[in-house]
mmCIF file of C-alpha atoms in Angstrom:
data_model
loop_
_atom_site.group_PDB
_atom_site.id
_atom_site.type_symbol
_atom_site.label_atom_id
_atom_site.label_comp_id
_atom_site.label_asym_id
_atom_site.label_seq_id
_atom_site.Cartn_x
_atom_site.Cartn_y
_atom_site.Cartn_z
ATOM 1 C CA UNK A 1 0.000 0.000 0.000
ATOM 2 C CA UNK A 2 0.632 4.037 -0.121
ATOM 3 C CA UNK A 3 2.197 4.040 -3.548
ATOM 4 C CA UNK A 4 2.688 7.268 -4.985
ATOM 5 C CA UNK A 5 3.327 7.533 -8.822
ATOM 6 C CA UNK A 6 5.028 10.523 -10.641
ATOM 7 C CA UNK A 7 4.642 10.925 -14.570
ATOM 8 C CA UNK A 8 7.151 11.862 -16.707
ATOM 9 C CA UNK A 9 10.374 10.193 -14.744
ATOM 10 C CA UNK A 10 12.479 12.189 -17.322
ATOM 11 C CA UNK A 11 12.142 15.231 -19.365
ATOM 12 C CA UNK A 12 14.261 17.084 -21.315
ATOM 13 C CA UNK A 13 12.979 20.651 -22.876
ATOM 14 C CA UNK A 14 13.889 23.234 -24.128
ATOM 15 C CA UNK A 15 14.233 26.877 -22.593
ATOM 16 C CA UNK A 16 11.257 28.909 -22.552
ATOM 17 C CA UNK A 17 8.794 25.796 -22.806
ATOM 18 C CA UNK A 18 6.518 24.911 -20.008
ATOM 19 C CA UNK A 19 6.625 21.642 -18.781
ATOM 20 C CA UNK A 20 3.702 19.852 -16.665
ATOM 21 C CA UNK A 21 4.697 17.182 -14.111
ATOM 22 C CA UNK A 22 1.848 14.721 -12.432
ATOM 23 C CA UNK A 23 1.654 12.847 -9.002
ATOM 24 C CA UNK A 24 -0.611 10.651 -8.285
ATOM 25 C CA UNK A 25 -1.237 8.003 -4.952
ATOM 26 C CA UNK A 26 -2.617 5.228 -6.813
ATOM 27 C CA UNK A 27 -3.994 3.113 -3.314
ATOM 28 C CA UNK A 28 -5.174 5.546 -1.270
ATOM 29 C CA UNK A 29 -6.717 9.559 -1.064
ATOM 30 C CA UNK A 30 -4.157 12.216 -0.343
ATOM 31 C CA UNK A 31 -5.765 14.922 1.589
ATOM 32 C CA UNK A 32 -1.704 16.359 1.041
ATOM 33 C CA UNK A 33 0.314 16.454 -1.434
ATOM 34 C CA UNK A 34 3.944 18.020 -1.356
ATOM 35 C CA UNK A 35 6.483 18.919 -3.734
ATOM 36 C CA UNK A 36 10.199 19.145 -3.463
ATOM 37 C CA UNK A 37 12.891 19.767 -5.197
ATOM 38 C CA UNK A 38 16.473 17.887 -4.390
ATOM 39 C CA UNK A 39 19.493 19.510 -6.335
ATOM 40 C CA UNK A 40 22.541 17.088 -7.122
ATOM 41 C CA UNK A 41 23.678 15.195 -3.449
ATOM 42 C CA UNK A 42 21.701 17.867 -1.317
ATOM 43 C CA UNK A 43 18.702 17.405 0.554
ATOM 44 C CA UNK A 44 15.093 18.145 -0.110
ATOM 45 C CA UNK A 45 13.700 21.403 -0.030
ATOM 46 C CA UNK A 46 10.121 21.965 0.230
ATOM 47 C CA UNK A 47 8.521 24.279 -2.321
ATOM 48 C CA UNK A 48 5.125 24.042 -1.679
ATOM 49 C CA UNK A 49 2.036 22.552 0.151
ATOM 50 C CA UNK A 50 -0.767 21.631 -1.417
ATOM 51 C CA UNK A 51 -4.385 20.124 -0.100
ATOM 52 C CA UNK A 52 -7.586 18.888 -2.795
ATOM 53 C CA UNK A 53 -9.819 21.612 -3.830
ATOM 54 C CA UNK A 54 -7.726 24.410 -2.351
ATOM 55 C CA UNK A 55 -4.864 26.889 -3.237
ATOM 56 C CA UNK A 56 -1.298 25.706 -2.751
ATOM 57 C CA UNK A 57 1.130 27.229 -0.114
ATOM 58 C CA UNK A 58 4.016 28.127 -1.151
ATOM 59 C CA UNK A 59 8.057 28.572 0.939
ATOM 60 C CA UNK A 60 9.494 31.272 1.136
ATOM 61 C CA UNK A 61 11.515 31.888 -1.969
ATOM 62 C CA UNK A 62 9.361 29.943 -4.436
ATOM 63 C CA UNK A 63 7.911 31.690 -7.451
ATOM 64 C CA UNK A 64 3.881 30.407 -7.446
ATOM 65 C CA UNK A 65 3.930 32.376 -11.090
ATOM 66 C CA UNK A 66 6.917 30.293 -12.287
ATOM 67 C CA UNK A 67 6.018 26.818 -10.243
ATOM 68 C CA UNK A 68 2.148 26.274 -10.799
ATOM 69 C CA UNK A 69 0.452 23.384 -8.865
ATOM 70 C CA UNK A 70 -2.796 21.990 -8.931
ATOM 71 C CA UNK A 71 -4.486 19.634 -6.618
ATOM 72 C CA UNK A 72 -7.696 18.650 -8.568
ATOM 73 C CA UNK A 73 -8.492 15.580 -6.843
ATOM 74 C CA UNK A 74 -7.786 13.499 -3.679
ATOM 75 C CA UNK A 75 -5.332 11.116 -5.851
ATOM 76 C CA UNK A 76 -3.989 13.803 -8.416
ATOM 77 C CA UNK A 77 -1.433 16.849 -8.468
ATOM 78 C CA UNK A 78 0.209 18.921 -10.746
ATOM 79 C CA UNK A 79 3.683 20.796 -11.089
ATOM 80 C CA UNK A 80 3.789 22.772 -14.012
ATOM 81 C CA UNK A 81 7.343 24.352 -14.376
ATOM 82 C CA UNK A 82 6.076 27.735 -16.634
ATOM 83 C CA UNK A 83 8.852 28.983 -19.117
ATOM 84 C CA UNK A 84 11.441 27.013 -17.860
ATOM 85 C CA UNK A 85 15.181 28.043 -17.972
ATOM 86 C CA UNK A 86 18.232 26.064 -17.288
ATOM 87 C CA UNK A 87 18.039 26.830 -13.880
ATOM 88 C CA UNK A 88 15.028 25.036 -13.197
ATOM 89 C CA UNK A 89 16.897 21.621 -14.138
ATOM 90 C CA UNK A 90 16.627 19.910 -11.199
ATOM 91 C CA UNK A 91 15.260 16.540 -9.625
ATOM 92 C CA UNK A 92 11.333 17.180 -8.178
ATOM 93 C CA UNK A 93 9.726 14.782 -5.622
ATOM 94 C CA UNK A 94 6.375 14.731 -4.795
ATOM 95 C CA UNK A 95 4.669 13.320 -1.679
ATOM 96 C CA UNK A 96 1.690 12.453 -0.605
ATOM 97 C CA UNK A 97 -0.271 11.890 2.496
ATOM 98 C CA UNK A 98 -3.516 10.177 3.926
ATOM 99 C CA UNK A 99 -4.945 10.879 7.481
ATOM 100 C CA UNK A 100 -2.234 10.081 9.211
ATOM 101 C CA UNK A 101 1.148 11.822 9.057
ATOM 102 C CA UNK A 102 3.372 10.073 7.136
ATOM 103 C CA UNK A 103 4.573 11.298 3.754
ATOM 104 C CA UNK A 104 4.811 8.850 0.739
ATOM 105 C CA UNK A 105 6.989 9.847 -1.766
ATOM 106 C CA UNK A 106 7.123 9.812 -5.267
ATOM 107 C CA UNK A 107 9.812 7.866 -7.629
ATOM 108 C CA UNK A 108 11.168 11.873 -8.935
ATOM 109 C CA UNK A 109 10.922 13.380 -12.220
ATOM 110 C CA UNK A 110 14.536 14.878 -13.703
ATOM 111 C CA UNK A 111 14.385 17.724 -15.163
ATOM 112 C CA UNK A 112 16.611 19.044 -17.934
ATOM 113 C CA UNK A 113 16.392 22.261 -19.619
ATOM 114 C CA UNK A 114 18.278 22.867 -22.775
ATOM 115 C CA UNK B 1 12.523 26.689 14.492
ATOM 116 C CA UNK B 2 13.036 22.830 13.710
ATOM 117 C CA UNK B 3 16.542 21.522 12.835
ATOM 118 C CA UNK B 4 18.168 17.816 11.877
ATOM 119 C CA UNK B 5 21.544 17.294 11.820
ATOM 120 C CA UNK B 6 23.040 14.471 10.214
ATOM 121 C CA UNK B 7 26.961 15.268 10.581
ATOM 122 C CA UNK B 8 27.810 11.865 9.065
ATOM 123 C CA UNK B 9 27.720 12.983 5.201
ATOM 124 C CA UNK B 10 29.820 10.186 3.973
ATOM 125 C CA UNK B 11 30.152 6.570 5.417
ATOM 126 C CA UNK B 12 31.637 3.326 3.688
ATOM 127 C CA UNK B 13 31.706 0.203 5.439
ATOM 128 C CA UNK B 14 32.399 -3.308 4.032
ATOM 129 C CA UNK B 15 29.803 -5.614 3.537
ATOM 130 C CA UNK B 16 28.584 -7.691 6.745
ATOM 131 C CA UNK B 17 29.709 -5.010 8.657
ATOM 132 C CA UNK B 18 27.514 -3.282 11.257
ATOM 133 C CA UNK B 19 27.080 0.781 11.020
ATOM 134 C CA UNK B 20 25.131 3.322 13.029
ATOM 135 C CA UNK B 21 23.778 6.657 11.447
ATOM 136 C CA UNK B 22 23.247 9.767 13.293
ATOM 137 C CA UNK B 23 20.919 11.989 13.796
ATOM 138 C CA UNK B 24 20.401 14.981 16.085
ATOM 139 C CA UNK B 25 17.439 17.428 15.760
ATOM 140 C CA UNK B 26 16.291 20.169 17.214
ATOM 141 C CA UNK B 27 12.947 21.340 18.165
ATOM 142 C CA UNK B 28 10.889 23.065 21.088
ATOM 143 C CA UNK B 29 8.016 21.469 20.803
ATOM 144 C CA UNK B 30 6.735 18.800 23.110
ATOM 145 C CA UNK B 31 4.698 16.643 20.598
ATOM 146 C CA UNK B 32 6.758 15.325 16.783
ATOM 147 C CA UNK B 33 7.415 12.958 14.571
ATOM 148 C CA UNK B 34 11.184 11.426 13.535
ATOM 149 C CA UNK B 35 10.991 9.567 10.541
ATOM 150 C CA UNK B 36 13.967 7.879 8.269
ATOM 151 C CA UNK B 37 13.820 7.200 4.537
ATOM 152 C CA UNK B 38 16.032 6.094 2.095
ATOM 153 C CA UNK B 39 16.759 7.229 -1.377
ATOM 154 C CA UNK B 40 18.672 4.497 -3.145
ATOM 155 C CA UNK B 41 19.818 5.570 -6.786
ATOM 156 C CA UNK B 42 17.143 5.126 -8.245
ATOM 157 C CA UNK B 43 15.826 8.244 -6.573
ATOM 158 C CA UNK B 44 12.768 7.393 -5.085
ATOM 159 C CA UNK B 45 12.520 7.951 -1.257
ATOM 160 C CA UNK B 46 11.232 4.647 0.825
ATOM 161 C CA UNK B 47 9.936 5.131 3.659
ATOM 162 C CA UNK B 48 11.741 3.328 6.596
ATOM 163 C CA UNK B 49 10.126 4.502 10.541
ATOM 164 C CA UNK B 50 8.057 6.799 11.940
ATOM 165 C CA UNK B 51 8.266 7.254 15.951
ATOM 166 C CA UNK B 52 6.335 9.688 17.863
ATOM 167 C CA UNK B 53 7.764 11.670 20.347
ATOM 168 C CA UNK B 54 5.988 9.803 22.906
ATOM 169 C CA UNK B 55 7.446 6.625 22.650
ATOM 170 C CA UNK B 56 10.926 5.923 23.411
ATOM 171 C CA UNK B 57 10.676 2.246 22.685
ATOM 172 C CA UNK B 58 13.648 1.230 20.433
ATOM 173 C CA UNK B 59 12.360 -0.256 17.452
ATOM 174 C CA UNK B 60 13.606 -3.397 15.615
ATOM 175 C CA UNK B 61 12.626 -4.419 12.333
ATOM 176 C CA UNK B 62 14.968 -7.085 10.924
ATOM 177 C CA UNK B 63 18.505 -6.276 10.354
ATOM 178 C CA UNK B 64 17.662 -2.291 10.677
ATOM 179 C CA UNK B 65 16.778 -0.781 14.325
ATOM 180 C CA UNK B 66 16.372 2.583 15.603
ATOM 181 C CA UNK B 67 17.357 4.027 19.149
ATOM 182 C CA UNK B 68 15.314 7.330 20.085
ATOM 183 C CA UNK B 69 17.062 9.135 23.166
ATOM 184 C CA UNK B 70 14.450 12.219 23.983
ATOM 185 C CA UNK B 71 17.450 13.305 26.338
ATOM 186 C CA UNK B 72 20.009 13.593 23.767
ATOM 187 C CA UNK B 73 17.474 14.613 21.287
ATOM 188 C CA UNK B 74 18.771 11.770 18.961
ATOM 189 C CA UNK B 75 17.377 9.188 17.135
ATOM 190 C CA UNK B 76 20.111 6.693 15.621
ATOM 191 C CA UNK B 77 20.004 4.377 12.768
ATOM 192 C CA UNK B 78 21.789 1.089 13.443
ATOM 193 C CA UNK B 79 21.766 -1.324 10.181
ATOM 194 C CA UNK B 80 23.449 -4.551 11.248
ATOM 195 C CA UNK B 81 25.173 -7.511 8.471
ATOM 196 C CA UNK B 82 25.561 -4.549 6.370
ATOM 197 C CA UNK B 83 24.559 -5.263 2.627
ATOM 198 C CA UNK B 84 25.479 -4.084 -1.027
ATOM 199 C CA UNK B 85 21.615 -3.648 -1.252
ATOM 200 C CA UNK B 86 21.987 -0.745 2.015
ATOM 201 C CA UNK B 87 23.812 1.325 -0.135
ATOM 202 C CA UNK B 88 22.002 4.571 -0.412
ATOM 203 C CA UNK B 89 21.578 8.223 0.892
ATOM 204 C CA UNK B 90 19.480 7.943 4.384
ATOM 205 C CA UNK B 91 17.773 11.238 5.684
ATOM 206 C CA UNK B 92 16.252 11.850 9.030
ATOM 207 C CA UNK B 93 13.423 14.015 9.075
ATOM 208 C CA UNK B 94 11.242 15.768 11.980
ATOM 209 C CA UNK B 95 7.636 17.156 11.813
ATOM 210 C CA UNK B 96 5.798 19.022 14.200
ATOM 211 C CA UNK B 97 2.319 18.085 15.042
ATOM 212 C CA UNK B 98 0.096 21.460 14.676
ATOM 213 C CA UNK B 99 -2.493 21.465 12.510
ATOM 214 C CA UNK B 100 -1.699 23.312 9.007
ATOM 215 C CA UNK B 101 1.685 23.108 9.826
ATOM 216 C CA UNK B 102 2.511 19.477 9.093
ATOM 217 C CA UNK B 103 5.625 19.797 7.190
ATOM 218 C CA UNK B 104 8.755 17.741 7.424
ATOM 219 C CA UNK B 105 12.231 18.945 8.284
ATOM 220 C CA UNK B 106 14.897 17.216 6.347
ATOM 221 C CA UNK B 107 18.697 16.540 7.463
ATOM 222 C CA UNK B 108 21.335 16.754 4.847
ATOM 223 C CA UNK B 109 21.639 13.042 4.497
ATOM 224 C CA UNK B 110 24.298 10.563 4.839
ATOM 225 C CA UNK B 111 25.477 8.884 2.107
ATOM 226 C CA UNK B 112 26.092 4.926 2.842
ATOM 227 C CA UNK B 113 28.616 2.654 0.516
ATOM 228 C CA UNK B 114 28.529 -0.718 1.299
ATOM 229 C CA UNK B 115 31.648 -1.950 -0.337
ATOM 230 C CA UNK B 116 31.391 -5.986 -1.327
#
């Protein structure tokens, strides 16, 4: 149980494109979803809460212009990356969580910005 | 504010060894959540424990175990008969328990070779 999917694994576009990232908990409903982004052997580092039906919260420091998410359902959320740069290559992680408080992640999606 | 330090970055042991991760946080509340994953290679993070602050029980679970010490504000990662299969990057996290505020505090990680 508490398996969290993340669609594309890889993507590779180029500058100025927007790119749209999914997570999805296939076995359960996440009232939570997170999303984090881990740059080469560095830790995570939250960008932004998000919970079904509502507005995300973003950290301090994130762009919510430049890193749209969308939490449409209970099983589904959305990173879209808007006009990405080379800057934005990075690894993201999603997670998501049920009732209780543990945080399943996702497997990643690398991004790479030409 | 909460804090996890995980001053290990590096370790390499060889295989069928035993080897103890650290971990050290920070945090004034009364009421949290420690929790360890792993992030092989592949990149995905597993999920390894969760322990409340509540419960000091040491935890076993096969060849890993986990020793919470609320005086030391530590909880410790022991894997024991060390395998290739261990090697990965382990992180310690810590989450306070107030509602809308749920988030998880990540240590740095420590990367762990298991050399054959």
């Amino acid at each position: 149980g508490a398996v969290v999917s993340q669609h594309p694994s890889r993507v590779i576009c180029k500058s100025g494109t927007s790119v749209k990232i999914e997570c999805r908990s296939l076995d359960f409903q996440a009232t939570t979803m997170f999303w984090y982004r881990q740059f080469p052997k560095k830790s995570l580092m939250l960008m932004a809460t998000s919970n079904e039906g509502s507005k995300a919260t973003y950290e301090q420091g994130v762009e919510k212009d430049k890193f749209l998410i969308n939490h449409a359902s209970l099983t589904l959320s959305t990173l879209t990356v808007t006009s990405a740069h080379p800057e934005d290559s990075s690894f993201y992680i999603c997670s998501a969580r049920q009732d209780g408080d543990t945080q399943y992640f996702g497997p990643g999606t690398r991004l790479t910005v030409l | 504010a909460q804090k996890v330090t995980q001053a290990q970055t590096e370790i390499s042991v060889v295989e069928k060894e035993d080897v103890t991760l650290d971990c050290v946080y920070e945090t004034r509340d009364t009421t949290y959540y420690l929790f360890w994953y792993k992030q092989p290679p592949s990149g995905e993070l597993v999920f390894l424990i969760r322990r409340n602050s509540f419960d000091e029980q040491n935890e076993i679970s096969g060849r890993y175990s986990w020793n919470f010490q609320k005086s030391t504000s530590s909880f410790n990662f022991t894997i024991t008969a060390s395998q290739v299969v261990d090697s990965a990057v382990y992180f310690c996290a810590l989450m306070r328990v107030n509602f809308g505020n749920e988030k998880l505090t990540f240590g740095t990680g420590t990367r762990l070779t298991i050399i054959p």
